[in-house]
Coordinates of C-alpha atoms in Angstrom, one line a residue:
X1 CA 58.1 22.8 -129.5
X2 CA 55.0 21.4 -131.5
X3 CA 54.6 18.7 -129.6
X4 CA 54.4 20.3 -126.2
X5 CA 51.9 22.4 -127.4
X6 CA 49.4 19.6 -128.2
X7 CA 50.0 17.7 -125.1
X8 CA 49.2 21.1 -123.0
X9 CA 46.0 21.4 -125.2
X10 CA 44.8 17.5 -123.8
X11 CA 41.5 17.6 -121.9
X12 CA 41.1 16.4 -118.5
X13 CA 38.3 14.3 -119.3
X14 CA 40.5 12.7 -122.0
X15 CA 43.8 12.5 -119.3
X16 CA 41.1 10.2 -116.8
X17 CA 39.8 8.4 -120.1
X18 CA 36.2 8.7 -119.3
X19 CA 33.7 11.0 -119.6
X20 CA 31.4 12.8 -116.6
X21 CA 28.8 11.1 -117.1
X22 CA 30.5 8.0 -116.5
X23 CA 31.8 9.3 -113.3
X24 CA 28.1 10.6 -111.9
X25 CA 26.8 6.8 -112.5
X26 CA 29.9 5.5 -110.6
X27 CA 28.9 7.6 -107.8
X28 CA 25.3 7.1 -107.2
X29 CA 25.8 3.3 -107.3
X30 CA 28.1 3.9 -104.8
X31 CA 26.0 5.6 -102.3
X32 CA 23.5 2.9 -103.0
X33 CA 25.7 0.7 -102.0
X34 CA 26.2 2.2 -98.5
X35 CA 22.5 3.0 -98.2
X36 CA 22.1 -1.1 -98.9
X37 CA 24.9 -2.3 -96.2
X38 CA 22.8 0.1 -93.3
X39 CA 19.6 -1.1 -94.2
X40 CA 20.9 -4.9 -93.8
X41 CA 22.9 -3.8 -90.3
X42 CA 19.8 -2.5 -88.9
X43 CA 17.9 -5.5 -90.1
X44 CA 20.1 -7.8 -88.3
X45 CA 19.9 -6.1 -85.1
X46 CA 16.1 -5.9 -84.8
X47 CA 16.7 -9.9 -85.8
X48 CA 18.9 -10.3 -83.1
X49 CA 16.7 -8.1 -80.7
X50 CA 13.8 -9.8 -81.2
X51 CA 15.2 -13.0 -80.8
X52 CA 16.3 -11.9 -77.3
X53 CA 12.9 -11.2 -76.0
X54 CA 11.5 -14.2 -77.7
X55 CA 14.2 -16.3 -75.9
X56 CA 13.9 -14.4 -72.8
X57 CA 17.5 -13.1 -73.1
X58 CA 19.3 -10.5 -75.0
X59 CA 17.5 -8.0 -72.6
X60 CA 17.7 -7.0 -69.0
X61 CA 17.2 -10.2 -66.3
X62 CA 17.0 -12.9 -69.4
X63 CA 19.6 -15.5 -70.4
X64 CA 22.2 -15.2 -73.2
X65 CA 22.7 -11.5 -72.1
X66 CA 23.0 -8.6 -69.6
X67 CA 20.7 -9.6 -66.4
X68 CA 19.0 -6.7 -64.3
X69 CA 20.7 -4.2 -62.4
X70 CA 22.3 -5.0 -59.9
X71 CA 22.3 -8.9 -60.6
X72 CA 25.0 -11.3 -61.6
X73 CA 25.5 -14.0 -64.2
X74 CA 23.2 -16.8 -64.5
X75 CA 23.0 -19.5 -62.0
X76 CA 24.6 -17.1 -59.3
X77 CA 22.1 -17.2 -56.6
X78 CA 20.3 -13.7 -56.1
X79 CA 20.0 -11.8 -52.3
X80 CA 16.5 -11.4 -51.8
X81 CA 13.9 -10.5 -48.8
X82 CA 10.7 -13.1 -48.5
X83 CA 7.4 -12.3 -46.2
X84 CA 4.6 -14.9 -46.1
X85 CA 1.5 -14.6 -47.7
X86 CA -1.3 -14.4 -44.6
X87 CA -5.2 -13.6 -44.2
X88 CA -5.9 -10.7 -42.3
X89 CA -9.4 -8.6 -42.0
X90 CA -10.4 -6.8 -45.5
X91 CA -11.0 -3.4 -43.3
X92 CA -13.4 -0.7 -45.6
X93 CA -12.9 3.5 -45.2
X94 CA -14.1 6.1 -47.0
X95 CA -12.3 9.6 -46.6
X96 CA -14.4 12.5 -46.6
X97 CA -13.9 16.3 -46.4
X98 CA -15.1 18.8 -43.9
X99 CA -14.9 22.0 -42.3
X100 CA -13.9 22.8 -38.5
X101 CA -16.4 24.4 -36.6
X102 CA -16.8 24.8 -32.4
X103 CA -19.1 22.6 -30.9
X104 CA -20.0 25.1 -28.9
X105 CA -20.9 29.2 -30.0
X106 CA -22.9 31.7 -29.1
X107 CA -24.0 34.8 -30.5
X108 CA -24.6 37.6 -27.4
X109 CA -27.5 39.5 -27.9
X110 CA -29.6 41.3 -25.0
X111 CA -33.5 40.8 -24.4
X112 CA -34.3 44.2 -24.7
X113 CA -33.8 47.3 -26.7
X114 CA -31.5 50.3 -25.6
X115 CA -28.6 52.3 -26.5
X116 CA -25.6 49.9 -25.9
X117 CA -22.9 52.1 -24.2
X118 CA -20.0 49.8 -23.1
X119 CA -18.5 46.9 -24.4
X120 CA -16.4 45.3 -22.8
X121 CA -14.1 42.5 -25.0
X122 CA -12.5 42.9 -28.5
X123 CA -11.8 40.3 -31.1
X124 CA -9.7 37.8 -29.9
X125 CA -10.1 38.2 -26.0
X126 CA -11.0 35.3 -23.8
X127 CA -14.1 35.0 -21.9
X128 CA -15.0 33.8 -18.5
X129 CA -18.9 32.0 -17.6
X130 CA -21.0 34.6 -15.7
X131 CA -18.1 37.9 -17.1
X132 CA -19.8 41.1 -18.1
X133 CA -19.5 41.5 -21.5
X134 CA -21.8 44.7 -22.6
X135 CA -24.1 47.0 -20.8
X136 CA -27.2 49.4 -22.8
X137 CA -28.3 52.3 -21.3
X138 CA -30.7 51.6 -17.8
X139 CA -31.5 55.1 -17.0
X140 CA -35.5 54.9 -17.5
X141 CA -35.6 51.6 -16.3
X142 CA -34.2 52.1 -12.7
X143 CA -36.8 54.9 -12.9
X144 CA -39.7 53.1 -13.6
X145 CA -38.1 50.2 -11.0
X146 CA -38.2 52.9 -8.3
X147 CA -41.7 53.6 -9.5
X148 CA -42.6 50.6 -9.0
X149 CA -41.3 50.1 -5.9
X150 CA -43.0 52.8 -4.2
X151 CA -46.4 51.3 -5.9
X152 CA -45.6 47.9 -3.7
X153 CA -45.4 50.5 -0.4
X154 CA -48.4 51.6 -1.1
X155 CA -50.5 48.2 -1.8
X156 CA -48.4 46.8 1.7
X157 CA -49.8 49.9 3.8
X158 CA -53.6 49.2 1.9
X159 CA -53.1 45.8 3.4
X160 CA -52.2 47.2 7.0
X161 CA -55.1 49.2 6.9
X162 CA -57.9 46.9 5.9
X163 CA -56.5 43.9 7.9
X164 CA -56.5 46.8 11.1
X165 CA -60.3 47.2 10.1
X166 CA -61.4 43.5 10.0
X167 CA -60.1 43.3 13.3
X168 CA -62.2 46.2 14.6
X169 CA -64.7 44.5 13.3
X170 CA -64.3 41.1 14.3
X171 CA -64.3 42.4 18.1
X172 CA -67.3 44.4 17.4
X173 CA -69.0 41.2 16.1
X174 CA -68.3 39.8 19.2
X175 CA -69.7 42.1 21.4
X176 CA -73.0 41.8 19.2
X177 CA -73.2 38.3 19.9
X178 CA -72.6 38.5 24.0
X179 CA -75.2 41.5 23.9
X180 CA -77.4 39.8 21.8
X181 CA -77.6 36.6 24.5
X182 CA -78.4 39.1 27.2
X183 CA -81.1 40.3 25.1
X184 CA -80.0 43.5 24.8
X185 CA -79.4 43.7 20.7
X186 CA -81.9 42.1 18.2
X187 CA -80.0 39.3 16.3
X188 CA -80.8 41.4 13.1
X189 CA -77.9 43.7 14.4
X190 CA -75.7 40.9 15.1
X191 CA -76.1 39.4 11.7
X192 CA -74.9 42.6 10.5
X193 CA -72.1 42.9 12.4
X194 CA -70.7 39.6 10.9
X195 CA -71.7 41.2 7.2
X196 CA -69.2 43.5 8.0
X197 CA -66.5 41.3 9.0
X198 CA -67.3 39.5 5.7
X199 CA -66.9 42.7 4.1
X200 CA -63.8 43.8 5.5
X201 CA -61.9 39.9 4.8
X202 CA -62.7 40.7 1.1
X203 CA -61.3 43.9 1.0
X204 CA -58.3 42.8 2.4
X205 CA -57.8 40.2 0.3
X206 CA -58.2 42.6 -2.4
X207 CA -55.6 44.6 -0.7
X208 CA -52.9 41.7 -0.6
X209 CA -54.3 41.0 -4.1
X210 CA -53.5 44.7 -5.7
X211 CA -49.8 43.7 -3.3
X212 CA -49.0 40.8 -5.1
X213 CA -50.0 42.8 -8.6
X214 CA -47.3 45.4 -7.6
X215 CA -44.8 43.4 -6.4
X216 CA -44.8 41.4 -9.9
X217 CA -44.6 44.5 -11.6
X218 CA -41.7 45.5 -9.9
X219 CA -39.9 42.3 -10.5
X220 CA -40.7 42.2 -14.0
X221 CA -38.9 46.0 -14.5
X222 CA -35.8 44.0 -12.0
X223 CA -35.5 41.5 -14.6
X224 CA -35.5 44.1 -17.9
X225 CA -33.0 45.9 -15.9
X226 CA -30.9 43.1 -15.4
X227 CA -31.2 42.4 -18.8
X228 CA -29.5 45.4 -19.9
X229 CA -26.2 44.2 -18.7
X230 CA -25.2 41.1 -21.0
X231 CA -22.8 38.2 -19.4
X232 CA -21.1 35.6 -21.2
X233 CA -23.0 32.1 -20.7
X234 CA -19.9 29.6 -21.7
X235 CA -15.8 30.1 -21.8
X236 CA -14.3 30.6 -24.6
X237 CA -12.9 33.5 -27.5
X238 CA -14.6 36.6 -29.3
X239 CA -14.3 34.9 -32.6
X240 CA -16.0 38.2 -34.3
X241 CA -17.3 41.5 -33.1
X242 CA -20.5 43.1 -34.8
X243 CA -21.4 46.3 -33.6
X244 CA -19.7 49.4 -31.2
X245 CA -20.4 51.4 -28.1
X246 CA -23.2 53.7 -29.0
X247 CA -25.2 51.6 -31.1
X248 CA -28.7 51.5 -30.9
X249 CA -29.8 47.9 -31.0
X250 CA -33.1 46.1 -30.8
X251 CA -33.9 42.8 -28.8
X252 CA -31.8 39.8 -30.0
X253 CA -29.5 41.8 -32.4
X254 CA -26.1 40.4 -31.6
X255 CA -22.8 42.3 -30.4
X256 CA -20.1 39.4 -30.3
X257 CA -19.8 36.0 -31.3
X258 CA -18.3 33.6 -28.7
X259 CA -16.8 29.9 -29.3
X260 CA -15.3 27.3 -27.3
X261 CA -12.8 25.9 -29.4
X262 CA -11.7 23.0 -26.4
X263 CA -13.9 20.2 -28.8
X264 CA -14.4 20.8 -32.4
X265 CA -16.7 19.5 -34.5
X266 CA -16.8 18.6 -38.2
X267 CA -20.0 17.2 -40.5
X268 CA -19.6 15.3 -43.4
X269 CA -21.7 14.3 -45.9
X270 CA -21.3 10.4 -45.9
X271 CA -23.2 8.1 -49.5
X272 CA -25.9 6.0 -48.4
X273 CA -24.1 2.9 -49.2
X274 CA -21.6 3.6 -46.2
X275 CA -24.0 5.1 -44.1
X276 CA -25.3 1.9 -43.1
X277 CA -21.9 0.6 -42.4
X278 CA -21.3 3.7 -39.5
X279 CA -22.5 3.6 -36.1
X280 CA -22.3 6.3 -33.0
X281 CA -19.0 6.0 -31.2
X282 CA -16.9 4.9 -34.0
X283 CA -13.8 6.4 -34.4
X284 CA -12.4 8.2 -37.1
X285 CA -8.9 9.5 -38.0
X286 CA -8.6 13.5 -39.4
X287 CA -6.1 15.1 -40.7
X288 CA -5.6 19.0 -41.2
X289 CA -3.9 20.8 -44.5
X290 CA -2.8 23.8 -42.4
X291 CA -1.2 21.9 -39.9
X292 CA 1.0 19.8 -42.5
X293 CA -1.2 17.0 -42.5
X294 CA -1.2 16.3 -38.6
X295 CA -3.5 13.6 -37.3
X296 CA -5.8 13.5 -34.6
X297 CA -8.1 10.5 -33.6
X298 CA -12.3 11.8 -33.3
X299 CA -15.6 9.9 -32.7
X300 CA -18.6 10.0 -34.5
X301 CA -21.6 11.5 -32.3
X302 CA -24.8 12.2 -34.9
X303 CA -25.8 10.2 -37.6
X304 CA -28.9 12.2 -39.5
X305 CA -31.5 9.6 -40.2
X306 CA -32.9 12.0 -43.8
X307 CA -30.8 11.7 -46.8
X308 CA -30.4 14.6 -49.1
X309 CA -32.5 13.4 -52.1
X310 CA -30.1 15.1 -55.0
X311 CA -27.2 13.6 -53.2
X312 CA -28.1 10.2 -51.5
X313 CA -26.0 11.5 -49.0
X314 CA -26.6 12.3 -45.0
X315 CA -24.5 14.4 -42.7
X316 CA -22.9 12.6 -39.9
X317 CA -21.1 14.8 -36.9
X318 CA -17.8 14.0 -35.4
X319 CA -16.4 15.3 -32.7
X320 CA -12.8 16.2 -32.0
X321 CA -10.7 17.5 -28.8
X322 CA -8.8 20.3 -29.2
X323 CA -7.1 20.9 -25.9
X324 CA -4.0 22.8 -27.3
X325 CA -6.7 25.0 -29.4
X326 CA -4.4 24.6 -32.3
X327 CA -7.5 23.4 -34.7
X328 CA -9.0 26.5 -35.4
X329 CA -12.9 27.0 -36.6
X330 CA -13.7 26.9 -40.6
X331 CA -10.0 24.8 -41.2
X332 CA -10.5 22.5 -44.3
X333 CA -10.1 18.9 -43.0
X334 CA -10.1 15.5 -44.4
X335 CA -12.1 12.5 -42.6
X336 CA -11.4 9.2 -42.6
X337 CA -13.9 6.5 -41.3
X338 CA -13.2 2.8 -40.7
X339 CA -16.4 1.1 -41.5
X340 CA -17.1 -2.3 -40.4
X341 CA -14.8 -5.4 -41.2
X342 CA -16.8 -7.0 -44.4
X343 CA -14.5 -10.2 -45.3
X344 CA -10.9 -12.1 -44.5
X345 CA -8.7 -11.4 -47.5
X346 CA -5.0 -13.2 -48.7
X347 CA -2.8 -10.1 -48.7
X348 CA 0.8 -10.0 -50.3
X349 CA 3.1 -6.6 -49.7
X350 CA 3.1 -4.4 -52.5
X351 CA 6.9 -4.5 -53.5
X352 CA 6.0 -8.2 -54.0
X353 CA 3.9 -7.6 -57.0
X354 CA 5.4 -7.7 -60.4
X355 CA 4.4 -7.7 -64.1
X356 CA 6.1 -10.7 -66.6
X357 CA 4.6 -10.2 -70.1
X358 CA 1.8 -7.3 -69.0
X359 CA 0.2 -10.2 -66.3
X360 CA 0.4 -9.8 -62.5
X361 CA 2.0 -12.1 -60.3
X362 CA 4.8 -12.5 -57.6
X363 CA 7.6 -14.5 -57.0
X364 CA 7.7 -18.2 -55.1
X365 CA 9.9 -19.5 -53.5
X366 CA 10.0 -23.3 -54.6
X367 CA 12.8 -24.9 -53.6
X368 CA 15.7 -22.3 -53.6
X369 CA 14.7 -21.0 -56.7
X370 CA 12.3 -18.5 -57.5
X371 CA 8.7 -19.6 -59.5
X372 CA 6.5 -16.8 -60.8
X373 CA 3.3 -17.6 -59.5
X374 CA 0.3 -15.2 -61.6
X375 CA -2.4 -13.8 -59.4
X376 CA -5.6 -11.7 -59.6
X377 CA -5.2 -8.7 -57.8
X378 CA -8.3 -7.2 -56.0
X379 CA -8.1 -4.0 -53.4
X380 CA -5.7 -2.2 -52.0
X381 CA -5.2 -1.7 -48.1
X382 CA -2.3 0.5 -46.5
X383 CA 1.1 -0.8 -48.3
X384 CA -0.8 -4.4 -49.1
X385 CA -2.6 -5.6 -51.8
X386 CA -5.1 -8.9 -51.8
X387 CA -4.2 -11.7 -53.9
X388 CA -8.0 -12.8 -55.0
X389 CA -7.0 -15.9 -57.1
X390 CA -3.4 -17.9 -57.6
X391 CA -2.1 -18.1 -54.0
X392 CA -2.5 -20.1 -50.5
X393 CA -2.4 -18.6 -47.3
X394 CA 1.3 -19.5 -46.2
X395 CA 2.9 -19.6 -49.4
X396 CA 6.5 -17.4 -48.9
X397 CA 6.7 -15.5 -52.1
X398 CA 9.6 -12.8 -52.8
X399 CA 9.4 -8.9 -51.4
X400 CA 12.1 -7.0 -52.0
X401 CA 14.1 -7.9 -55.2
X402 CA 11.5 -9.5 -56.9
X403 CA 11.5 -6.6 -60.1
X404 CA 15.2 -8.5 -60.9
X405 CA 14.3 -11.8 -60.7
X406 CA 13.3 -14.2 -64.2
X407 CA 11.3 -17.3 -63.2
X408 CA 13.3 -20.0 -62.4
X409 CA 16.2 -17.8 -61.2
X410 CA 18.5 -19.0 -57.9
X411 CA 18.1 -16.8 -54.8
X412 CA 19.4 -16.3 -51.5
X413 CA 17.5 -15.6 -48.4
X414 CA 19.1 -13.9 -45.6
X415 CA 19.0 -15.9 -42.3
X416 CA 16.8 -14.0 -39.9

């Protein structure tokens, strides 16, 4: 019974024959251990990564490991697409931005002062040439035209009257003369007989004068009654509307606005160093925002020959047709102007250009194989872009497929 009592009293530290200190050392040099066996696993796989790219392999499209998408083991020959590489004309533009406007508007506005008390058209409407568009009140001006036209009565009956009395006087002046040769009259009456004549001729052509005097007059109060009524001088729309039936306007205050929108036009401010570069009658492509980017074709028609001196820029005009009137006036459009051809260029398609250690180049074809060929790139025109240095004129080089290849790499080209 003694003895079961003192083996129930045994520790647990004694039972495991160390103590727990011994036990926390064990541990930690364990977990050292493991933090030791990562370190050296993730070592050798930056080792064996970097080793890859050095070797060209190990990574996508090298040997000794996975190639590029879509490509096969090494030595298998690779489908690709070649195009040749060919000169064509380096072709400069410059896009610009603009706004629509009519070439041709017209603000309606009458001549003369008056109460305006019809009007015709609304915004929107479309105008004829020659249609009556307003009319101002014309009530004192018929009445001074009928004024006027009694006056010129008048002045033609003066006329009647003192033309009837030269010719009295003409035959008396005759009669003088026959008398006088019979020595019957002195020739002191007979010279005044012709004074009288001479007299009368001047009064009638004060007469006919004083006529002419009132018949201008009346023409002139014609004209200002005409101008009361105002007619539309082109075709086109009431774009705006300005003022309503009982206005009182002055001469030249406007009622509607009036555009033409068959041909619209657009200016742009063009720099100086492409002004020289663009002549009347070249074309120019435009494009609208509001109409989903839809092109139309235009032609240059004005050129200003004074730059802005703030922005070394000058405006040039371009005209665009617009029979379907879809373009509209004040749309935002964009311009762009092919300026002359400068230079011949060697141009490769774009898809052909690649990147092998951060330098450009493209692929060539050499032989069944594929040789990367690094070139110095210049501009870019349309889907092409010029090789300045590295190629010849001629040389077939790789299009589509060329991101996959590794120089040196087997391809196949698909009969044409």
């Amino acid at each position: 019974m003694t003895e079961t009592s003192q083996t129930s009293q045994t520790s647990p530290s004694q039972v495991a024959g160390k103590s727990p200190r011994a036990r926390m050392g064990r541990f930690v040099w364990t977990r050292k251990r493991v933090f030791v066996a990562i370190g050296v696993a993730l070592a050798a796989l930056l080792a064996f990564r970097l080793y890859g790219a050095l070797m060209g392999g190990g990574g996508p499209g090298g040997p000794g490991g996975p190639r590029g998408r879509g490509a096969g083991p090494r030595g298998q020959a690779q489908p690709v697409e070649v195009a040749e590489a060919q000169k064509v004309d380096l072709q400069e533009n410059v896009t610009l931005v603009g706004s629509l406007r009519a070439k041709e508007r017209v603000d309606l506005a009458p001549k003369v002062g008056g109460r305006l008390v019809e009007l015709r058209v609304d915004l929107g409407d479309e105008v004829r040439p020659g249609q009556l568009i307003g009319r101002l009140e014309d009530g004192e001006l018929q009445q001074q035209v009928r004024r006027a036209e009694a006056a010129l009565q008048v002045s033609k009956a003066s006329v009647a009257q003192r033309e009837a009395e030269m010719e009295n006087l003409k035959v008396e002046a005759k009669r003088y003369q026959s008398l006088e040769r019979d020595g019957i009259v002195s020739s002191q009456q007979t010279e005044q007989s012709q004074t009288q004549v001479q007299v009368a001729e001047a009064q009638v052509a004060l007469a006919e004068a004083q006529m002419e005097e009132a018949a201008a007059a009346l023409e002139e109060l014609r004209i200002r009654l005409g101008q009361s009524e105002i007619f539309s001088p082109i075709a086109g729309v009431v774009a705006r509307r300005y003022v309503d039936p009982g206005a009182l306007l002055s001469a030249n205050d406007p009622i509607v606005l009036i555009i033409n929108l068959a041909r619209m036009v657009t200016v742009v401010n063009v720099p100086e160093r492409q002004l020289v570069k663009i002549q009347n009658g070249d074309k120019a492509r435009m494009s609208v925002d509001a109409l989903g980017g839809e092109e139309t074709t235009g032609q240059v028609v004005r050129i200003s020959p004074l730059l802005d001196p703030q922005t070394r820029t000058a405006e040039v005009e371009i005209e665009i047709p617009n029979p379907s009137g879809r373009l509209k006036a004040e749309m935002f459009a964009r311009v762009d102007l092919d300026l002359t051809v400068q230079r011949q260029a060697l141009f490769v398609p774009r898809e052909a250009l690649v990147y092998r250690s951060g330098e450009p180049g493209v692929f060539v074809v050499d032989s069944g194989s594929a040789r990367f060929q690094p070139v110095q790139i210049g501009v870019t025109q349309d889907d092409q872009i010029e090789a300045v240095e590295g190629l010849d004129p001629g040389q077939i080089i790789v299009t589509r497929g060329a991101n996959l290849l590794q120089s040196g790499d087997s391809i196949e080209v698909p009969p044409e």
